[in-house]
Each structure stands twice: as C-alpha cells, then as structure tokens.
PDB file of C-alpha atoms in Angstrom:
ATOM      1  CA  MET A  15     267.274  50.648  33.365  1.00 91.00           C
ATOM      2  CA  GLU A  16     270.622  52.267  32.546  1.00 95.00           C
ATOM      3  CA  GLN A  17     273.525  49.986  31.672  1.00 96.00           C
ATOM      4  CA  TRP A  18     276.756  50.921  33.427  1.00 96.00           C
ATOM      5  CA  ARG A  19     280.179  49.257  33.248  1.00 96.00           C
ATOM      6  CA  ARG A  20     282.942  48.832  35.790  1.00 96.00           C
ATOM      7  CA  ILE A  21     286.312  47.056  35.783  1.00 97.00           C
ATOM      8  CA  GLY A  22     287.725  45.527  38.949  1.00 97.00           C
ATOM      9  CA  ALA A  23     291.004  43.828  39.867  1.00 98.00           C
ATOM     10  CA  TYR A  24     291.335  41.167  42.577  1.00 98.00           C
ATOM     11  CA  GLY A  25     294.073  38.959  43.945  1.00 98.00           C
ATOM     12  CA  VAL A  26     294.559  35.360  45.019  1.00 97.00           C
ATOM     13  CA  LEU A  27     297.046  35.266  47.904  1.00 97.00           C
ATOM     14  CA  ARG A  28     297.889  31.956  49.555  1.00 95.00           C
ATOM     15  CA  ASP A  29     299.992  31.217  52.621  1.00 93.00           C
ATOM     16  CA  GLY A  30     302.414  28.357  53.185  1.00 90.00           C
ATOM     17  CA  ALA A  31     299.557  26.079  54.269  1.00 93.00           C
ATOM     18  CA  GLY A  32     297.612  26.660  51.053  1.00 91.00           C
ATOM     19  CA  ARG A  33     294.987  28.891  52.667  1.00 95.00           C
ATOM     20  CA  VAL A  34     293.626  31.842  50.695  1.00 97.00           C
ATOM     21  CA  LEU A  35     293.109  35.359  52.065  1.00 97.00           C
ATOM     22  CA  LEU A  36     289.500  36.599  51.918  1.00 97.00           C
ATOM     23  CA  ALA A  37     287.956  39.932  52.901  1.00 95.00           C
ATOM     24  CA  ARG A  38     284.463  40.409  54.299  1.00 94.00           C
ATOM     25  CA  ARG A  39     282.527  43.301  52.781  1.00 90.00           C
ATOM     26  CA  SER A  40     281.576  46.087  55.184  1.00 85.00           C
ATOM     27  CA  ASP A  41     278.219  47.800  55.686  1.00 82.00           C
ATOM     28  CA  ARG A  42     279.375  50.466  53.205  1.00 80.00           C
ATOM     29  CA  SER A  43     279.583  47.960  50.353  1.00 84.00           C
ATOM     30  CA  PRO A  44     276.805  46.739  48.021  1.00 88.00           C
ATOM     31  CA  TYR A  45     276.845  43.255  49.617  1.00 89.00           C
ATOM     32  CA  PRO A  46     277.596  43.665  53.331  1.00 89.00           C
ATOM     33  CA  GLY A  47     278.789  40.499  55.011  1.00 91.00           C
ATOM     34  CA  ALA A  48     279.776  38.696  51.821  1.00 94.00           C
ATOM     35  CA  TRP A  49     283.332  37.372  51.500  1.00 96.00           C
ATOM     36  CA  GLN A  50     285.472  37.847  48.426  1.00 97.00           C
ATOM     37  CA  LEU A  51     289.017  38.018  47.142  1.00 97.00           C
ATOM     38  CA  PRO A  52     290.618  41.336  48.151  1.00 96.00           C
ATOM     39  CA  GLY A  53     290.412  43.966  45.423  1.00 96.00           C
ATOM     40  CA  GLY A  54     288.113  46.521  43.867  1.00 94.00           C
ATOM     41  CA  GLY A  55     287.502  48.915  41.012  1.00 95.00           C
ATOM     42  CA  ILE A  56     290.374  50.248  38.934  1.00 96.00           C
ATOM     43  CA  GLU A  57     290.782  53.984  38.576  1.00 95.00           C
ATOM     44  CA  HIS A  58     290.808  55.803  35.258  1.00 94.00           C
ATOM     45  CA  ALA A  59     294.145  55.226  33.464  1.00 96.00           C
ATOM     46  CA  GLU A  60     295.299  52.791  36.168  1.00 97.00           C
ATOM     47  CA  HIS A  61     296.853  49.483  35.136  1.00 97.00           C
ATOM     48  CA  PRO A  62     294.837  46.590  36.639  1.00 98.00           C
ATOM     49  CA  ALA A  63     297.960  45.086  38.218  1.00 98.00           C
ATOM     50  CA  ARG A  64     298.625  48.357  40.041  1.00 97.00           C
ATOM     51  CA  ALA A  65     294.959  48.479  41.106  1.00 97.00           C
ATOM     52  CA  VAL A  66     295.104  45.104  42.832  1.00 97.00           C
ATOM     53  CA  GLU A  67     298.323  46.085  44.586  1.00 97.00           C
ATOM     54  CA  ARG A  68     296.712  49.330  45.771  1.00 97.00           C
ATOM     55  CA  SER A  69     293.619  47.478  46.988  1.00 95.00           C
ATOM     56  CA  PHE A  70     295.646  44.992  49.037  1.00 95.00           C
ATOM     57  CA  ALA A  71     297.476  47.873  50.718  1.00 94.00           C
ATOM     58  CA  ALA A  72     294.196  49.637  51.544  1.00 92.00           C
ATOM     59  CA  GLN A  73     292.173  46.598  52.605  1.00 91.00           C
ATOM     60  CA  ALA A  74     294.771  44.361  54.211  1.00 91.00           C
ATOM     61  CA  GLY A  75     297.763  46.578  54.927  1.00 91.00           C
ATOM     62  CA  LEU A  76     299.858  44.335  52.715  1.00 93.00           C
ATOM     63  CA  ALA A  77     302.392  45.327  50.079  1.00 95.00           C
ATOM     64  CA  VAL A  78     301.922  42.782  47.317  1.00 96.00           C
ATOM     65  CA  ALA A  79     303.074  42.355  43.734  1.00 97.00           C
ATOM     66  CA  ALA A  80     300.827  41.031  40.973  1.00 97.00           C
ATOM     67  CA  ALA A  81     302.532  37.873  39.717  1.00 94.00           C
ATOM     68  CA  GLY A  82     300.340  37.073  36.729  1.00 94.00           C
ATOM     69  CA  ILE A  83     296.810  37.135  35.380  1.00 97.00           C
ATOM     70  CA  ARG A  84     294.730  34.112  36.418  1.00 97.00           C
ATOM     71  CA  ALA A  85     291.217  34.731  35.062  1.00 98.00           C
ATOM     72  CA  ALA A  86     288.780  37.255  33.609  1.00 98.00           C
ATOM     73  CA  VAL A  87     285.085  36.938  34.406  1.00 98.00           C
ATOM     74  CA  ALA A  88     282.038  39.193  34.321  1.00 97.00           C
ATOM     75  CA  ASP A  89     278.749  39.541  36.181  1.00 96.00           C
ATOM     76  CA  VAL A  90     275.755  41.875  36.272  1.00 95.00           C
ATOM     77  CA  ALA A  91     273.996  43.243  39.359  1.00 92.00           C
ATOM     78  CA  THR A  92     270.861  45.376  39.342  1.00 92.00           C
ATOM     79  CA  PHE A  93     270.320  48.361  41.607  1.00 91.00           C
ATOM     80  CA  PRO A  94     266.589  49.165  41.305  1.00 90.00           C
ATOM     81  CA  ALA A  95     266.699  52.293  43.464  1.00 89.00           C
ATOM     82  CA  GLU A  96     269.245  53.907  41.146  1.00 92.00           C
ATOM     83  CA  GLY A  97     267.792  52.376  37.975  1.00 93.00           C
ATOM     84  CA  VAL A  98     271.178  50.852  37.086  1.00 94.00           C
ATOM     85  CA  ALA A  99     272.244  47.439  35.786  1.00 94.00           C
ATOM     86  CA  LEU A 100     275.958  47.289  36.614  1.00 96.00           C
ATOM     87  CA  HIS A 101     278.195  45.014  34.545  1.00 97.00           C
ATOM     88  CA  THR A 102     281.518  44.337  36.270  1.00 97.00           C
ATOM     89  CA  ASP A 103     284.501  42.845  34.462  1.00 98.00           C
ATOM     90  CA  ARG A 104     286.692  41.216  37.089  1.00 98.00           C
ATOM     91  CA  LEU A 105     290.388  40.518  36.511  1.00 98.00           C
ATOM     92  CA  ILE A 106     291.928  38.073  38.967  1.00 98.00           C
ATOM     93  CA  PHE A 107     295.680  38.013  39.561  1.00 98.00           C
ATOM     94  CA  ASP A 108     297.960  35.766  41.541  1.00 97.00           C
ATOM     95  CA  VAL A 109     299.778  37.991  44.049  1.00 97.00           C
ATOM     96  CA  GLU A 110     302.848  37.658  46.246  1.00 95.00           C
ATOM     97  CA  VAL A 111     303.515  39.443  49.533  1.00 94.00           C
ATOM     98  CA  ARG A 112     306.311  41.993  49.687  1.00 90.00           C
ATOM     99  CA  ALA A 113     305.597  43.492  53.143  1.00 71.00           C
ATOM    100  CA  GLY A 114     302.822  44.376  55.582  1.00 59.00           C
ATOM    101  CA  GLY A 115     300.101  44.062  57.305  1.00 54.00           C
ATOM    102  CA  SER A 116     298.222  46.511  59.398  1.00 46.00           C
ATOM    103  CA  GLY A 117     294.755  44.969  59.154  1.00 48.00           C
ATOM    104  CA  PRO A 118     291.543  45.648  57.240  1.00 46.00           C
ATOM    105  CA  ALA A 119     290.461  49.060  56.041  1.00 46.00           C
ATOM    106  CA  GLY A 120     288.367  50.643  53.314  1.00 45.00           C
ATOM    107  CA  GLY A 121     285.508  48.477  52.054  1.00 49.00           C
ATOM    108  CA  SER A 122     286.403  45.457  54.235  1.00 56.00           C
ATOM    109  CA  ASP A 123     285.742  44.973  57.928  1.00 67.00           C
ATOM    110  CA  GLU A 124     287.409  41.599  58.480  1.00 90.00           C
ATOM    111  CA  LEU A 125     290.103  39.469  56.881  1.00 94.00           C
ATOM    112  CA  GLY A 126     290.532  35.747  57.116  1.00 94.00           C
ATOM    113  CA  TRP A 127     292.827  32.969  55.933  1.00 96.00           C
ATOM    114  CA  CYS A 128     290.597  30.132  54.764  1.00 95.00           C
ATOM    115  CA  THR A 129     291.015  26.546  53.715  1.00 96.00           C
ATOM    116  CA  PRO A 130     288.676  25.445  50.902  1.00 93.00           C
ATOM    117  CA  GLY A 131     286.392  23.846  53.468  1.00 95.00           C
ATOM    118  CA  GLU A 132     286.275  26.984  55.615  1.00 96.00           C
ATOM    119  CA  ALA A 133     285.587  29.194  52.600  1.00 96.00           C
ATOM    120  CA  ALA A 134     282.798  26.899  51.395  1.00 95.00           C
ATOM    121  CA  VAL A 135     280.629  27.588  54.468  1.00 95.00           C
ATOM    122  CA  ARG A 136     280.893  31.364  54.183  1.00 94.00           C
ATOM    123  CA  PRO A 137     278.651  33.588  52.038  1.00 94.00           C
ATOM    124  CA  LEU A 138     280.944  34.094  49.059  1.00 96.00           C
ATOM    125  CA  MET A 139     280.640  36.534  46.194  1.00 96.00           C
ATOM    126  CA  PRO A 140     279.891  34.285  43.183  1.00 95.00           C
ATOM    127  CA  PHE A 141     283.090  35.197  41.309  1.00 96.00           C
ATOM    128  CA  THR A 142     285.145  34.273  44.367  1.00 97.00           C
ATOM    129  CA  ALA A 143     283.472  30.878  44.731  1.00 97.00           C
ATOM    130  CA  GLU A 144     284.033  30.192  41.043  1.00 96.00           C
ATOM    131  CA  LEU A 145     287.725  31.129  41.194  1.00 95.00           C
ATOM    132  CA  LEU A 146     288.270  28.915  44.236  1.00 95.00           C
ATOM    133  CA  GLY A 147     286.582  25.958  42.520  1.00 95.00           C
ATOM    134  CA  LEU A 148     283.693  25.958  45.015  1.00 95.00           C
ATOM    135  CA  PRO A 149     279.957  25.656  44.310  1.00 94.00           C
ATOM    136  CA  VAL A 150     278.404  29.018  43.441  1.00 92.00           C
ATOM    137  CA  ALA A 151     275.552  29.644  45.876  1.00 85.00           C
ATOM    138  CA  PRO A 152     273.134  32.610  45.868  1.00 81.00           C
ATOM    139  CA  LEU A 153     273.852  35.372  48.334  1.00 77.00           C
ATOM    140  CA  PRO A 154     271.243  36.020  51.056  1.00 69.00           C
ATOM    141  CA  ALA A 155     267.926  37.271  49.668  1.00 69.00           C
ATOM    142  CA  GLY A 156     267.519  40.977  49.054  1.00 70.00           C
ATOM    143  CA  PRO A 157     268.882  43.462  46.526  1.00 68.00           C
ATOM    144  CA  PRO A 158     272.318  45.065  46.810  1.00 73.00           C
ATOM    145  CA  ARG A 159     272.274  47.870  49.331  1.00 76.00           C
ATOM    146  CA  ALA A 160     273.779  50.586  47.106  1.00 83.00           C
ATOM    147  CA  LEU A 161     276.094  51.146  44.187  1.00 88.00           C
ATOM    148  CA  PRO A 162     279.828  50.825  44.988  1.00 86.00           C
ATOM    149  CA  ALA A 163     281.051  53.975  46.683  1.00 80.00           C
ATOM    150  CA  ASP A 164     283.950  54.387  44.245  1.00 80.00           C
ATOM    151  CA  LEU A 165     281.742  54.112  41.155  1.00 85.00           C
ATOM    152  CA  ALA A 166     281.200  57.283  39.108  1.00 81.00           C
ATOM    153  CA  ALA A 167     278.399  57.832  36.625  1.00 81.00           C
ATOM    154  CA  PRO A 168     279.393  57.501  32.949  1.00 85.00           C
ATOM    155  CA  ASP A 169     281.257  60.561  31.658  1.00 85.00           C
ATOM    156  CA  ARG A 170     280.606  61.786  28.124  1.00 83.00           C
ATOM    157  CA  ASP A 171     284.214  62.880  27.638  1.00 83.00           C
ATOM    158  CA  ARG A 172     286.049  60.183  29.591  1.00 89.00           C
ATOM    159  CA  ARG A 173     285.603  56.523  28.724  1.00 88.00           C
ATOM    160  CA  GLN A 174     286.787  53.267  30.180  1.00 92.00           C
ATOM    161  CA  ARG A 175     286.482  50.268  27.846  1.00 94.00           C
ATOM    162  CA  PHE A 176     286.983  46.573  28.482  1.00 97.00           C
ATOM    163  CA  ALA A 177     287.915  44.408  25.510  1.00 97.00           C
ATOM    164  CA  ALA A 178     289.033  40.859  24.766  1.00 98.00           C
ATOM    165  CA  TYR A 179     291.512  39.994  22.008  1.00 98.00           C
ATOM    166  CA  GLY A 180     293.058  36.807  20.732  1.00 98.00           C
ATOM    167  CA  LEU A 181     296.401  35.559  19.503  1.00 98.00           C
ATOM    168  CA  VAL A 182     294.677  33.337  16.950  1.00 98.00           C
ATOM    169  CA  THR A 183     296.544  30.540  15.171  1.00 98.00           C
ATOM    170  CA  ASP A 184     295.664  27.555  12.988  1.00 98.00           C
ATOM    171  CA  PRO A 185     297.209  24.035  12.766  1.00 98.00           C
ATOM    172  CA  ALA A 186     299.753  25.294  10.201  1.00 97.00           C
ATOM    173  CA  GLY A 187     301.033  27.931  12.622  1.00 97.00           C
ATOM    174  CA  ARG A 188     299.560  30.851  10.728  1.00 98.00           C
ATOM    175  CA  VAL A 189     298.456  33.956  12.666  1.00 98.00           C
ATOM    176  CA  LEU A 190     295.141  35.706  12.056  1.00 98.00           C
ATOM    177  CA  LEU A 191     295.220  39.529  12.057  1.00 98.00           C
ATOM    178  CA  THR A 192     292.603  42.189  11.329  1.00 97.00           C
ATOM    179  CA  MET A 193     293.185  45.663   9.887  1.00 96.00           C
ATOM    180  CA  ILE A 194     291.645  48.682  11.610  1.00 95.00           C
ATOM    181  CA  ALA A 195     289.368  50.695   9.315  1.00 92.00           C
ATOM    182  CA  ASP A 196     289.669  54.391   8.491  1.00 91.00           C
ATOM    183  CA  GLY A 197     288.163  56.712  11.080  1.00 85.00           C
ATOM    184  CA  TYR A 198     289.246  54.626  14.061  1.00 85.00           C
ATOM    185  CA  PRO A 199     292.375  55.010  16.244  1.00 83.00           C
ATOM    186  CA  GLY A 200     295.171  52.984  14.670  1.00 88.00           C
ATOM    187  CA  ALA A 201     293.596  53.007  11.206  1.00 92.00           C
ATOM    188  CA  GLY A 202     295.589  51.021   8.635  1.00 96.00           C
ATOM    189  CA  ARG A 203     297.403  48.905  11.205  1.00 97.00           C
ATOM    190  CA  TRP A 204     297.059  45.174  11.677  1.00 98.00           C
ATOM    191  CA  HIS A 205     295.494  44.279  14.984  1.00 97.00           C
ATOM    192  CA  LEU A 206     294.518  41.212  17.015  1.00 98.00           C
ATOM    193  CA  PRO A 207     290.999  39.906  16.379  1.00 97.00           C
ATOM    194  CA  GLY A 208     288.587  40.939  19.114  1.00 96.00           C
ATOM    195  CA  GLY A 209     287.085  44.048  20.611  1.00 94.00           C
ATOM    196  CA  GLY A 210     284.851  45.475  23.288  1.00 94.00           C
ATOM    197  CA  THR A 211     282.555  43.076  25.093  1.00 97.00           C
ATOM    198  CA  ASP A 212     278.808  43.642  25.295  1.00 97.00           C
ATOM    199  CA  HIS A 213     276.887  44.354  28.484  1.00 97.00           C
ATOM    200  CA  GLY A 214     276.342  41.030  30.261  1.00 97.00           C
ATOM    201  CA  GLU A 215     278.864  39.174  28.102  1.00 98.00           C
ATOM    202  CA  GLN A 216     281.748  37.060  29.391  1.00 98.00           C
ATOM    203  CA  PRO A 217     285.192  38.095  28.021  1.00 98.00           C
ATOM    204  CA  ALA A 218     285.972  34.780  26.298  1.00 98.00           C
ATOM    205  CA  ALA A 219     282.496  34.631  24.737  1.00 98.00           C
ATOM    206  CA  GLY A 220     282.869  38.188  23.467  1.00 97.00           C
ATOM    207  CA  LEU A 221     286.162  37.342  21.809  1.00 98.00           C
ATOM    208  CA  LEU A 222     284.726  34.305  20.007  1.00 98.00           C
ATOM    209  CA  ARG A 223     281.781  36.422  18.816  1.00 96.00           C
ATOM    210  CA  GLU A 224     284.173  39.056  17.465  1.00 95.00           C
ATOM    211  CA  LEU A 225     286.210  36.338  15.756  1.00 97.00           C
ATOM    212  CA  VAL A 226     283.156  35.326  13.735  1.00 96.00           C
ATOM    213  CA  GLU A 227     282.181  38.923  12.959  1.00 94.00           C
ATOM    214  CA  GLU A 228     285.635  40.147  11.988  1.00 95.00           C
ATOM    215  CA  ALA A 229     287.031  37.118  10.183  1.00 96.00           C
ATOM    216  CA  GLY A 230     284.328  34.463   9.787  1.00 96.00           C
ATOM    217  CA  GLN A 231     286.261  31.946  11.920  1.00 97.00           C
ATOM    218  CA  LEU A 232     285.126  29.497  14.606  1.00 98.00           C
ATOM    219  CA  GLY A 233     287.706  29.262  17.351  1.00 98.00           C
ATOM    220  CA  ARG A 234     288.246  27.843  20.816  1.00 98.00           C
ATOM    221  CA  VAL A 235     289.921  29.623  23.703  1.00 98.00           C
ATOM    222  CA  VAL A 236     293.027  27.799  24.897  1.00 98.00           C
ATOM    223  CA  GLU A 237     294.255  30.058  27.715  1.00 98.00           C
ATOM    224  CA  LEU A 238     294.381  33.588  29.068  1.00 98.00           C
ATOM    225  CA  ILE A 239     297.892  34.903  28.482  1.00 97.00           C
ATOM    226  CA  ALA A 240     298.025  38.624  29.353  1.00 96.00           C
ATOM    227  CA  VAL A 241     296.265  41.817  30.323  1.00 96.00           C
ATOM    228  CA  ASP A 242     297.122  45.064  28.567  1.00 91.00           C
ATOM    229  CA  ASN A 243     296.453  48.670  29.539  1.00 94.00           C
ATOM    230  CA  LEU A 244     296.157  51.662  27.199  1.00 91.00           C
ATOM    231  CA  HIS A 245     295.496  55.286  28.143  1.00 93.00           C
ATOM    232  CA  ASN A 246     295.074  57.945  25.469  1.00 89.00           C
ATOM    233  CA  PRO A 247     293.915  61.286  26.919  1.00 89.00           C
ATOM    234  CA  ALA A 248     293.027  62.612  23.457  1.00 81.00           C
ATOM    235  CA  ALA A 249     291.850  59.630  21.412  1.00 79.00           C
ATOM    236  CA  PHE A 250     290.132  60.712  18.191  1.00 74.00           C
ATOM    237  CA  GLY A 251     287.696  58.212  16.734  1.00 69.00           C
ATOM    238  CA  PRO A 252     284.267  58.008  15.103  1.00 68.00           C
ATOM    239  CA  GLU A 253     282.785  60.321  17.755  1.00 70.00           C
ATOM    240  CA  GLY A 254     284.414  63.192  15.851  1.00 76.00           C
ATOM    241  CA  ARG A 255     285.997  64.698  18.966  1.00 84.00           C
ATOM    242  CA  PRO A 256     288.869  63.769  21.287  1.00 86.00           C
ATOM    243  CA  LEU A 257     288.075  61.607  24.310  1.00 88.00           C
ATOM    244  CA  ASP A 258     290.050  60.719  27.415  1.00 91.00           C
ATOM    245  CA  TRP A 259     290.187  57.009  26.607  1.00 89.00           C
ATOM    246  CA  HIS A 260     291.237  54.198  28.933  1.00 94.00           C
ATOM    247  CA  GLY A 261     291.262  50.696  27.473  1.00 93.00           C
ATOM    248  CA  VAL A 262     291.788  47.507  29.449  1.00 97.00           C
ATOM    249  CA  ARG A 263     292.392  44.501  27.208  1.00 96.00           C
ATOM    250  CA  VAL A 264     292.711  40.821  28.041  1.00 98.00           C
ATOM    251  CA  ILE A 265     294.527  38.619  25.535  1.00 98.00           C
ATOM    252  CA  TYR A 266     293.723  34.945  25.013  1.00 98.00           C
ATOM    253  CA  ARG A 267     295.447  32.263  23.018  1.00 98.00           C
ATOM    254  CA  VAL A 268     292.872  30.963  20.517  1.00 98.00           C
ATOM    255  CA  ARG A 269     292.994  28.028  18.123  1.00 98.00           C
ATOM    256  CA  VAL A 270     291.032  27.739  14.877  1.00 98.00           C
ATOM    257  CA  ASP A 271     291.067  24.026  14.080  1.00 98.00           C
ATOM    258  CA  ALA A 272     289.381  24.281  10.674  1.00 98.00           C
ATOM    259  CA  PRO A 273     290.445  27.638   9.187  1.00 98.00           C
ATOM    260  CA  THR A 274     288.691  29.159   6.197  1.00 98.00           C
ATOM    261  CA  GLU A 275     289.347  32.262   4.122  1.00 97.00           C
ATOM    262  CA  ALA A 276     289.214  35.259   6.453  1.00 97.00           C
ATOM    263  CA  VAL A 277     286.202  37.395   5.560  1.00 95.00           C
ATOM    264  CA  VAL A 278     284.872  40.448   7.413  1.00 94.00           C
ATOM    265  CA  THR A 279     281.103  40.321   7.965  1.00 86.00           C
ATOM    266  CA  GLU A 280     278.730  43.260   8.207  1.00 66.00           C
ATOM    267  CA  LEU A 281     278.363  42.556  11.932  1.00 63.00           C
ATOM    268  CA  ALA A 282     281.895  43.885  12.518  1.00 56.00           C
ATOM    269  CA  GLY A 283     280.366  47.366  12.625  1.00 63.00           C
ATOM    270  CA  GLY A 284     282.771  49.091  10.269  1.00 81.00           C
ATOM    271  CA  SER A 285     285.820  49.116  12.567  1.00 88.00           C
ATOM    272  CA  THR A 286     287.525  46.242  10.697  1.00 93.00           C
ATOM    273  CA  ALA A 287     288.652  46.840   7.108  1.00 94.00           C
ATOM    274  CA  GLN A 288     289.974  43.355   6.359  1.00 95.00           C
ATOM    275  CA  ALA A 289     291.249  40.139   7.904  1.00 97.00           C
ATOM    276  CA  ALA A 290     293.960  37.748   6.756  1.00 98.00           C
ATOM    277  CA  TRP A 291     296.060  34.744   7.747  1.00 98.00           C
ATOM    278  CA  PHE A 292     299.839  35.248   7.846  1.00 97.00           C
ATOM    279  CA  ALA A 293     302.695  32.785   8.069  1.00 96.00           C
ATOM    280  CA  PRO A 294     305.016  33.654  10.990  1.00 92.00           C
ATOM    281  CA  GLU A 295     307.728  34.987   8.667  1.00 92.00           C
ATOM    282  CA  GLN A 296     305.176  37.339   7.052  1.00 94.00           C
ATOM    283  CA  VAL A 297     304.175  38.985  10.317  1.00 94.00           C
ATOM    284  CA  SER A 298     307.500  40.701  11.006  1.00 89.00           C
ATOM    285  CA  GLY A 299     307.554  44.156   9.461  1.00 88.00           C
ATOM    286  CA  LEU A 300     303.793  44.577   9.124  1.00 95.00           C
ATOM    287  CA  PRO A 301     302.336  47.871  10.376  1.00 96.00           C
ATOM    288  CA  MET A 302     300.848  46.584  13.634  1.00 96.00           C
ATOM    289  CA  THR A 303     299.291  47.946  16.797  1.00 95.00           C
ATOM    290  CA  ASP A 304     301.294  47.768  19.996  1.00 93.00           C
ATOM    291  CA  VAL A 305     299.166  44.970  21.410  1.00 93.00           C
ATOM    292  CA  ALA A 306     299.602  42.896  18.240  1.00 95.00           C
ATOM    293  CA  VAL A 307     303.384  43.359  18.371  1.00 95.00           C
ATOM    294  CA  ARG A 308     303.418  42.288  21.995  1.00 92.00           C
ATOM    295  CA  ALA A 309     301.242  39.219  21.473  1.00 94.00           C
ATOM    296  CA  THR A 310     302.964  37.936  18.345  1.00 94.00           C
ATOM    297  CA  GLY A 311     306.476  38.602  19.601  1.00 88.00           C
ATOM    298  CA  GLN A 312     307.319  40.077  16.197  1.00 75.00           C
ATOM    299  CA  ARG A 313     308.693  43.473  15.324  1.00 61.00           C
ATOM    300  CA  GLY A 314     306.181  45.634  13.527  1.00 51.00           C
ATOM    301  CA  ARG A 315     306.549  49.027  11.983  1.00 52.00           C
TER     302      ARG A 315
END
C-alpha cells in the first residue's frame, strides 16, 4: 500500500455561550455524516493560518482570523480501493470571527453550534473529539468512501513536508542547536533540533525521536509555541536537482532535565553535522536558520 501525506488546518470557534462550531461532512467527503472542526487541506505554498481562514469562508461563509496555534496531531486512514494509506497532519488553531456568514458550502452540508454534551452524542472525527476533550469513539463501521477530493497524488518535482522542531533548553538556561550538514539546504547554519516526521508518527513523538538521533538527549515537550511556513520553489538538496519545496514546521518548547554532551548519532541520517549547547549570550551572532532566529529571539547572521 502506498504511503501518502497530507497537511490540514482546522479551527476552534466558540460563541459567547461557550459553544463550538462544527461542520458535518457531506457525501463528497471520505467520511460522510461525521462532524468535525471546520477546515481542510492546505494548498501548496499556503500558510496553515491562511488555509484555515480560507476553509471557514468556504464552509461556513465566515471571515475569521487565526488567533494562535492550539495543537498538532496526526492520524492515518487506509483507502483499500486506491491502495493508499493516508497520513494527515492536522494543525488546530483558535479563530476569531471578523464577518460573515452565508451558510455551509464545499465539503460540509450542515453547520451546528454545539455544547460539549451535544457534541458528545454526534459521530465525531477522532481528532475533533480529542481536541474537545471528549471520548474518542470509532466512526460507523465501513471504510472511508474515497480519498479527499482536494488531494493530489505525490509529485516528483513538488514536495510538501511536515516537520517538528524544538526550542530545547536545560536547567541552566542553555539552548541546544544543531548544525546542518553539507549538501542540504542551509548547510553550515545552526538550526533547531528536529525534522520531518515519519508516516504514522505524532509530531511531538517525532521531535523527541529526532532529539535523540541528532543530539543524544532525552527531552520532554512542554508546549506548542508556533507554526512556521517555508516555500522555496527551487530548493537544492541531496536529490541533486531543484525541487518546489513547501515546508510546514511546528515548534515546541522542550526541556532536557538531565543534559549530557551533545553527540550526533548515525541515526540522524547525515543531515546533521554537529550539535552543541550554547549559553544565551553565545547564541547571538551565530549563523542560524530563520526558524532558529525566530524561536530563540536572538539575532543571527
């Protein structure tokens, strides 16, 4: 079975009474009749925050603004007829209404404001139940009807990659950084520990795995602090040819309670040249990637 990836963006919108807006999936969706947070797949090069705003306009006729990232989760669904196992990374934002609404459209056929009790008795997509703090119950028996209509087959020359990175610190306040190896975009620059997640892997788990592989450290995720978007239409890496590259990166705050000497293991796959701990005053002025500059709040070069 082929392994495909998809990234989606969804929003939590509450009214003055604390009810949350849910959308029921239409007959054109993989899970007709199931309720979920409004949202859907992000387009190539699209920032996830803009994707959730676009989805609310299409599905609910509402102009909303993404107020902040709330969670990042992943799930896998199999589509036997197509021979595809689809891994979906789902980014959930808090959203605020700016204007609207004209009613449901697109992949939804009904909208509803629900209290927790009302949502609990509806067939919920598992990620929606989890985000609302409700028990996760199986959907009605039977496979998904079809792949999402907006999903394209993998393109050899255009890639979308989901990755998880960490602003990693120890009890002394030091920051852990990793240097990108030769042959990879950003070679020679100090970067946040982390990288692309594996098929079927949760974002936070992928980050902690990368932390061991790239620096030999055992950490714990404290909180999700940001989502970052990078589009490079001519990224040149180990493939030996330029690719239209779209990276979506979540950034967590991570604590290493018992730090050791940072050592790159063979499992890092060659993309990490070295790892090191830095005192805060040492970070400023290092040659760093844009995401490392943003996360550390320091000026790189």
